[in-house]
Amino acid sequence: MKRLCFGGSFNPVHHGHLICARAVAEARGFERVVLIPSALPPHKLQSGDVAPAEHRVEMCRRAVAGVPLFEVSEVEQARGGPSYTIDTVRSFRQQGWTHIVWLIGADMVASLPDWHQPQDLLREVEWVIMARYGSAMDWQKLPEAYRRLEGNVVEAPLIDISASGIRRRIADGRSARFLTPDAV
Ligand code: ATP
């Protein structure tokens, strides 16, 4: 099975995630997209704005219920502690996955050198990068080793939806309809 890993805080999961991941899977021939909600997102530890992990997992489950392209992994909840991607990659390898492909939005690329054990991540993972609405990439600003990832960018629909935008709407008493599946 050709799987595409897609991690995030998914706070909440939304149509931007789902439409773009499906587009990438279709373009690159992936049979399964594995949504991997973080337990404790390392880059959002201070924010205090993150719903409990079990709620974010459940929202992912409901969003993709009955859709064979998607599955939800609870590997990061099972492990506990900060959700470092390199640990998740290694646990998938222990389960016998020989090749790990990991999808991220363009807004995340600049932060990659600050992820836990970044050299290992560069070596052990094939990164696929999807364009994101409002996120231009400045490859020249990245350390040399990361610039070659420019060749891994795939076209994806540009969808102006973010989880923070949805949270803001809800805080303002506005509806989140049309931005995320009704089940979420
Ligand atoms: P927040 O607004 O709270 O920062 P988010 O909408 O960026 O959240 P995350 O769960 O943090 O959602 O994102 C998980 C992954 O999905 C990241 O790699 C991010 O770049 C990507 N992503 C999120 N929204 C989009 C979108 N609209 N288009 C393309 N990629 C997206």
mmCIF file of C-alpha atoms and ligand atoms in Angstrom:
data_model
loop_
_atom_site.group_PDB
_atom_site.id
_atom_site.type_symbol
_atom_site.label_atom_id
_atom_site.label_comp_id
_atom_site.label_asym_id
_atom_site.label_seq_id
_atom_site.Cartn_x
_atom_site.Cartn_y
_atom_site.Cartn_z
ATOM 1 C CA MET A 1 0.000 0.000 0.000
ATOM 2 C CA LYS A 2 1.430 3.372 -1.041
ATOM 3 C CA ARG A 3 0.793 5.666 1.913
ATOM 4 C CA LEU A 4 1.121 9.430 2.333
ATOM 5 C CA CYS A 5 1.637 10.553 5.933
ATOM 6 C CA PHE A 6 -0.008 13.842 6.863
ATOM 7 C CA GLY A 7 0.639 15.146 10.367
ATOM 8 C CA GLY A 8 -0.776 18.214 12.050
ATOM 9 C CA SER A 9 -2.492 19.543 15.102
ATOM 10 C CA PHE A 10 -5.809 19.372 13.180
ATOM 11 C CA ASN A 11 -7.351 21.839 15.616
ATOM 12 C CA PRO A 12 -9.759 21.326 13.881
ATOM 13 C CA VAL A 13 -9.232 19.352 10.677
ATOM 14 C CA HIS A 14 -10.798 21.290 7.782
ATOM 15 C CA HIS A 15 -11.548 21.169 4.067
ATOM 16 C CA GLY A 16 -8.194 22.770 3.236
ATOM 17 C CA HIS A 17 -6.428 19.726 4.728
ATOM 18 C CA LEU A 18 -8.741 17.206 3.104
ATOM 19 C CA ILE A 19 -9.042 18.676 -0.381
ATOM 20 C CA CYS A 20 -5.323 19.372 -0.708
ATOM 21 C CA ALA A 21 -4.219 15.989 0.663
ATOM 22 C CA ARG A 22 -6.599 14.223 -1.697
ATOM 23 C CA ALA A 23 -5.282 16.254 -4.651
ATOM 24 C CA VAL A 24 -1.688 15.323 -3.789
ATOM 25 C CA ALA A 25 -2.608 11.665 -3.332
ATOM 26 C CA GLU A 26 -4.330 11.601 -6.718
ATOM 27 C CA ALA A 27 -1.503 13.434 -8.463
ATOM 28 C CA ARG A 28 1.173 11.149 -7.028
ATOM 29 C CA GLY A 29 -0.664 7.821 -6.944
ATOM 30 C CA PHE A 30 -0.977 7.356 -3.186
ATOM 31 C CA GLU A 31 -3.623 4.821 -2.189
ATOM 32 C CA ARG A 32 -3.981 6.035 1.390
ATOM 33 C CA VAL A 33 -3.557 9.321 3.272
ATOM 34 C CA VAL A 34 -2.755 8.741 6.944
ATOM 35 C CA LEU A 35 -3.872 11.652 9.109
ATOM 36 C CA ILE A 36 -1.618 11.822 12.169
ATOM 37 C CA PRO A 37 -2.986 14.234 14.772
ATOM 38 C CA SER A 38 -0.287 15.303 17.194
ATOM 39 C CA ALA A 39 -0.660 14.584 20.890
ATOM 40 C CA LEU A 40 1.330 17.626 22.007
ATOM 41 C CA PRO A 41 2.282 19.752 18.984
ATOM 42 C CA PRO A 42 5.902 20.810 19.796
ATOM 43 C CA HIS A 43 5.583 24.187 18.033
ATOM 44 C CA LYS A 44 2.267 25.004 19.710
ATOM 45 C CA LEU A 45 3.106 23.952 23.284
ATOM 46 C CA GLN A 46 2.866 27.501 24.595
ATOM 47 C CA SER A 47 -0.272 28.534 22.797
ATOM 48 C CA GLY A 48 -2.930 27.193 25.220
ATOM 49 C CA ASP A 49 -5.250 27.221 22.211
ATOM 50 C CA VAL A 50 -5.081 23.507 21.379
ATOM 51 C CA ALA A 51 -8.084 21.247 21.958
ATOM 52 C CA PRO A 52 -7.462 17.979 23.845
ATOM 53 C CA ALA A 53 -5.834 15.340 21.647
ATOM 54 C CA GLU A 54 -8.774 12.952 21.914
ATOM 55 C CA HIS A 55 -11.109 15.648 20.543
ATOM 56 C CA ARG A 56 -8.805 16.408 17.617
ATOM 57 C CA VAL A 57 -8.496 12.677 16.854
ATOM 58 C CA GLU A 58 -12.261 12.256 16.999
ATOM 59 C CA MET A 59 -12.786 15.220 14.668
ATOM 60 C CA CYS A 60 -10.377 13.626 12.179
ATOM 61 C CA ARG A 61 -12.216 10.301 12.474
ATOM 62 C CA ARG A 62 -15.582 11.909 11.827
ATOM 63 C CA ALA A 63 -14.243 14.014 8.958
ATOM 64 C CA VAL A 64 -13.083 10.964 6.988
ATOM 65 C CA ALA A 65 -15.572 8.321 8.169
ATOM 66 C CA GLY A 66 -16.465 6.062 5.255
ATOM 67 C CA VAL A 67 -13.807 7.511 2.941
ATOM 68 C CA PRO A 68 -11.384 4.716 2.006
ATOM 69 C CA LEU A 69 -8.637 7.118 0.883
ATOM 70 C CA PHE A 70 -8.125 8.299 4.472
ATOM 71 C CA GLU A 71 -7.226 6.692 7.757
ATOM 72 C CA VAL A 72 -6.429 8.218 11.148
ATOM 73 C CA SER A 73 -3.401 7.106 13.147
ATOM 74 C CA GLU A 74 -3.247 7.485 16.920
ATOM 75 C CA VAL A 75 0.429 6.643 17.098
ATOM 76 C CA GLU A 76 1.282 10.027 18.645
ATOM 77 C CA GLN A 77 -1.392 9.707 21.365
ATOM 78 C CA ALA A 78 -0.211 6.182 22.146
ATOM 79 C CA ARG A 79 3.364 7.410 22.589
ATOM 80 C CA GLY A 80 2.494 10.496 24.645
ATOM 81 C CA GLY A 81 4.846 13.413 25.316
ATOM 82 C CA PRO A 82 5.810 15.963 22.656
ATOM 83 C CA SER A 83 4.919 14.665 19.192
ATOM 84 C CA TYR A 84 8.205 14.639 17.351
ATOM 85 C CA THR A 85 7.804 13.572 13.737
ATOM 86 C CA ILE A 86 11.085 11.670 13.767
ATOM 87 C CA ASP A 87 9.731 9.396 16.535
ATOM 88 C CA THR A 88 6.588 8.724 14.494
ATOM 89 C CA VAL A 89 8.662 7.958 11.411
ATOM 90 C CA ARG A 90 10.714 5.470 13.411
ATOM 91 C CA SER A 91 7.677 3.770 14.860
ATOM 92 C CA PHE A 92 6.246 3.317 11.346
ATOM 93 C CA ARG A 93 9.579 1.808 10.300
ATOM 94 C CA GLN A 94 9.383 -0.607 13.209
ATOM 95 C CA GLN A 95 5.975 -1.637 11.882
ATOM 96 C CA GLY A 96 7.669 -2.547 8.608
ATOM 97 C CA TRP A 97 7.118 0.550 6.469
ATOM 98 C CA THR A 98 10.193 0.750 4.304
ATOM 99 C CA HIS A 99 9.660 4.169 2.727
ATOM 100 C CA ILE A 100 8.059 7.106 4.521
ATOM 101 C CA VAL A 101 6.553 9.971 2.518
ATOM 102 C CA TRP A 102 5.394 12.941 4.580
ATOM 103 C CA LEU A 103 3.185 15.790 3.364
ATOM 104 C CA ILE A 104 3.474 19.355 4.664
ATOM 105 C CA GLY A 105 2.081 22.710 3.613
ATOM 106 C CA ALA A 106 4.406 25.372 2.249
ATOM 107 C CA ASP A 107 4.007 27.428 5.448
ATOM 108 C CA MET A 108 5.826 24.704 7.410
ATOM 109 C CA VAL A 109 8.944 24.457 5.264
ATOM 110 C CA ALA A 110 10.796 27.403 6.785
ATOM 111 C CA SER A 111 10.478 25.789 10.224
ATOM 112 C CA LEU A 112 11.786 22.349 9.186
ATOM 113 C CA PRO A 113 15.378 23.054 10.310
ATOM 114 C CA ASP A 114 13.982 23.656 13.821
ATOM 115 C CA TRP A 115 12.116 20.348 14.045
ATOM 116 C CA HIS A 116 13.509 17.695 16.381
ATOM 117 C CA GLN A 117 16.552 15.930 14.848
ATOM 118 C CA PRO A 118 16.222 17.712 11.507
ATOM 119 C CA GLN A 119 19.192 16.015 9.837
ATOM 120 C CA ASP A 120 17.691 12.607 10.521
ATOM 121 C CA LEU A 121 14.323 13.798 9.209
ATOM 122 C CA LEU A 122 15.921 14.989 5.991
ATOM 123 C CA ARG A 123 17.619 11.643 5.550
ATOM 124 C CA GLU A 124 14.838 9.305 6.610
ATOM 125 C CA VAL A 125 11.776 10.958 5.064
ATOM 126 C CA GLU A 126 10.723 11.835 1.545
ATOM 127 C CA TRP A 127 9.042 15.215 1.939
ATOM 128 C CA VAL A 128 6.200 16.287 -0.277
ATOM 129 C CA ILE A 129 5.365 19.972 -0.076
ATOM 130 C CA MET A 130 2.051 21.417 -1.164
ATOM 131 C CA ALA A 131 1.451 25.008 -2.034
ATOM 132 C CA ARG A 132 -0.650 26.861 0.491
ATOM 133 C CA TYR A 133 -2.768 29.943 -0.032
ATOM 134 C CA GLY A 134 -0.889 33.033 1.179
ATOM 135 C CA SER A 135 2.433 31.209 1.777
ATOM 136 C CA ALA A 136 5.131 32.139 -0.692
ATOM 137 C CA MET A 137 8.323 30.105 -0.308
ATOM 138 C CA ASP A 138 11.690 31.828 -0.130
ATOM 139 C CA TRP A 139 14.011 28.895 -0.796
ATOM 140 C CA GLN A 140 17.124 31.056 -0.700
ATOM 141 C CA LYS A 141 16.546 31.764 3.003
ATOM 142 C CA LEU A 142 16.773 28.072 3.850
ATOM 143 C CA PRO A 143 20.005 26.256 4.703
ATOM 144 C CA GLU A 144 21.564 24.572 1.682
ATOM 145 C CA ALA A 145 20.448 21.041 2.604
ATOM 146 C CA TYR A 146 16.802 22.115 2.541
ATOM 147 C CA ARG A 147 16.855 23.981 -0.751
ATOM 148 C CA ARG A 148 16.710 20.780 -2.756
ATOM 149 C CA LEU A 149 13.208 20.230 -1.349
ATOM 150 C CA GLU A 150 12.035 22.826 -3.862
ATOM 151 C CA GLY A 151 11.941 19.923 -6.301
ATOM 152 C CA ASN A 152 9.368 18.150 -4.083
ATOM 153 C CA VAL A 153 6.671 20.807 -4.368
ATOM 154 C CA VAL A 154 3.397 19.531 -5.805
ATOM 155 C CA GLU A 155 0.531 21.558 -7.156
ATOM 156 C CA ALA A 156 -2.445 21.615 -4.824
ATOM 157 C CA PRO A 157 -5.560 23.783 -4.859
ATOM 158 C CA LEU A 158 -5.017 27.075 -3.069
ATOM 159 C CA ILE A 159 -7.667 27.080 -0.385
ATOM 160 C CA ASP A 160 -7.919 29.964 2.030
ATOM 161 C CA ILE A 161 -8.931 27.946 5.094
ATOM 162 C CA SER A 162 -6.958 27.611 8.312
ATOM 163 C CA ALA A 163 -7.759 26.041 11.656
ATOM 164 C CA SER A 164 -6.918 29.320 13.382
ATOM 165 C CA GLY A 165 -9.406 31.115 11.127
ATOM 166 C CA ILE A 166 -12.089 28.595 12.088
ATOM 167 C CA ARG A 167 -11.277 29.007 15.796
ATOM 168 C CA ARG A 168 -11.513 32.777 15.434
ATOM 169 C CA ARG A 169 -14.906 32.511 13.759
ATOM 170 C CA ILE A 170 -16.213 30.242 16.515
ATOM 171 C CA ALA A 171 -14.839 32.560 19.212
ATOM 172 C CA ASP A 172 -16.693 35.409 17.495
ATOM 173 C CA GLY A 173 -19.918 33.405 17.517
ATOM 174 C CA ARG A 174 -19.836 32.879 13.740
ATOM 175 C CA SER A 175 -20.519 29.618 11.927
ATOM 176 C CA ALA A 176 -17.792 27.199 10.802
ATOM 177 C CA ARG A 177 -20.058 25.654 8.176
ATOM 178 C CA PHE A 178 -18.589 25.077 4.720
ATOM 179 C CA LEU A 179 -15.047 25.279 6.140
ATOM 180 C CA THR A 180 -14.964 21.843 7.732
ATOM 181 C CA PRO A 181 -17.172 18.750 7.309
ATOM 182 C CA ASP A 182 -20.457 19.054 9.205
ATOM 183 C CA ALA A 183 -19.518 16.011 11.292
ATOM 184 C CA VAL A 184 -16.557 17.964 12.710
HETATM 185 P P1 ATP B 1 -3.465 26.745 12.425
HETATM 186 O O1 ATP B 1 -4.227 27.759 11.626
HETATM 187 O O2 ATP B 1 -4.031 26.481 13.794
HETATM 188 O O3 ATP B 1 -1.972 26.999 12.444
HETATM 189 P P2 ATP B 1 -3.569 24.884 10.169
HETATM 190 O O4 ATP B 1 -4.832 25.229 9.456
HETATM 191 O O5 ATP B 1 -2.272 25.356 9.576
HETATM 192 O O6 ATP B 1 -3.673 25.315 11.695
HETATM 193 P P3 ATP B 1 -2.419 22.343 10.941
HETATM 194 O O7 ATP B 1 -3.125 21.199 11.568
HETATM 195 O O8 ATP B 1 -1.458 23.104 11.769
HETATM 196 O O9 ATP B 1 -3.574 23.310 10.340
HETATM 197 O O10 ATP B 1 -1.738 21.892 9.579
HETATM 198 C C1 ATP B 1 -1.353 20.567 9.280
HETATM 199 C C2 ATP B 1 -0.693 20.602 7.925
HETATM 200 O O11 ATP B 1 -1.628 20.996 6.927
HETATM 201 C C3 ATP B 1 0.484 21.581 7.812
HETATM 202 O O12 ATP B 1 1.514 20.969 7.046
HETATM 203 C C4 ATP B 1 -0.129 22.752 7.062
HETATM 204 O O13 ATP B 1 0.842 23.435 6.309
HETATM 205 C C5 ATP B 1 -1.133 22.063 6.157
HETATM 206 N N1 ATP B 1 -2.275 22.902 5.818
HETATM 207 C C6 ATP B 1 -3.201 23.392 6.655
HETATM 208 N N2 ATP B 1 -4.147 24.104 6.000
HETATM 209 C C7 ATP B 1 -3.809 24.055 4.686
HETATM 210 C C8 ATP B 1 -4.402 24.615 3.488
HETATM 211 N N3 ATP B 1 -5.489 25.383 3.521
HETATM 212 N N4 ATP B 1 -3.765 24.361 2.304
HETATM 213 C C9 ATP B 1 -2.645 23.596 2.277
HETATM 214 N N5 ATP B 1 -2.041 23.054 3.376
HETATM 215 C C10 ATP B 1 -2.620 23.283 4.559
#
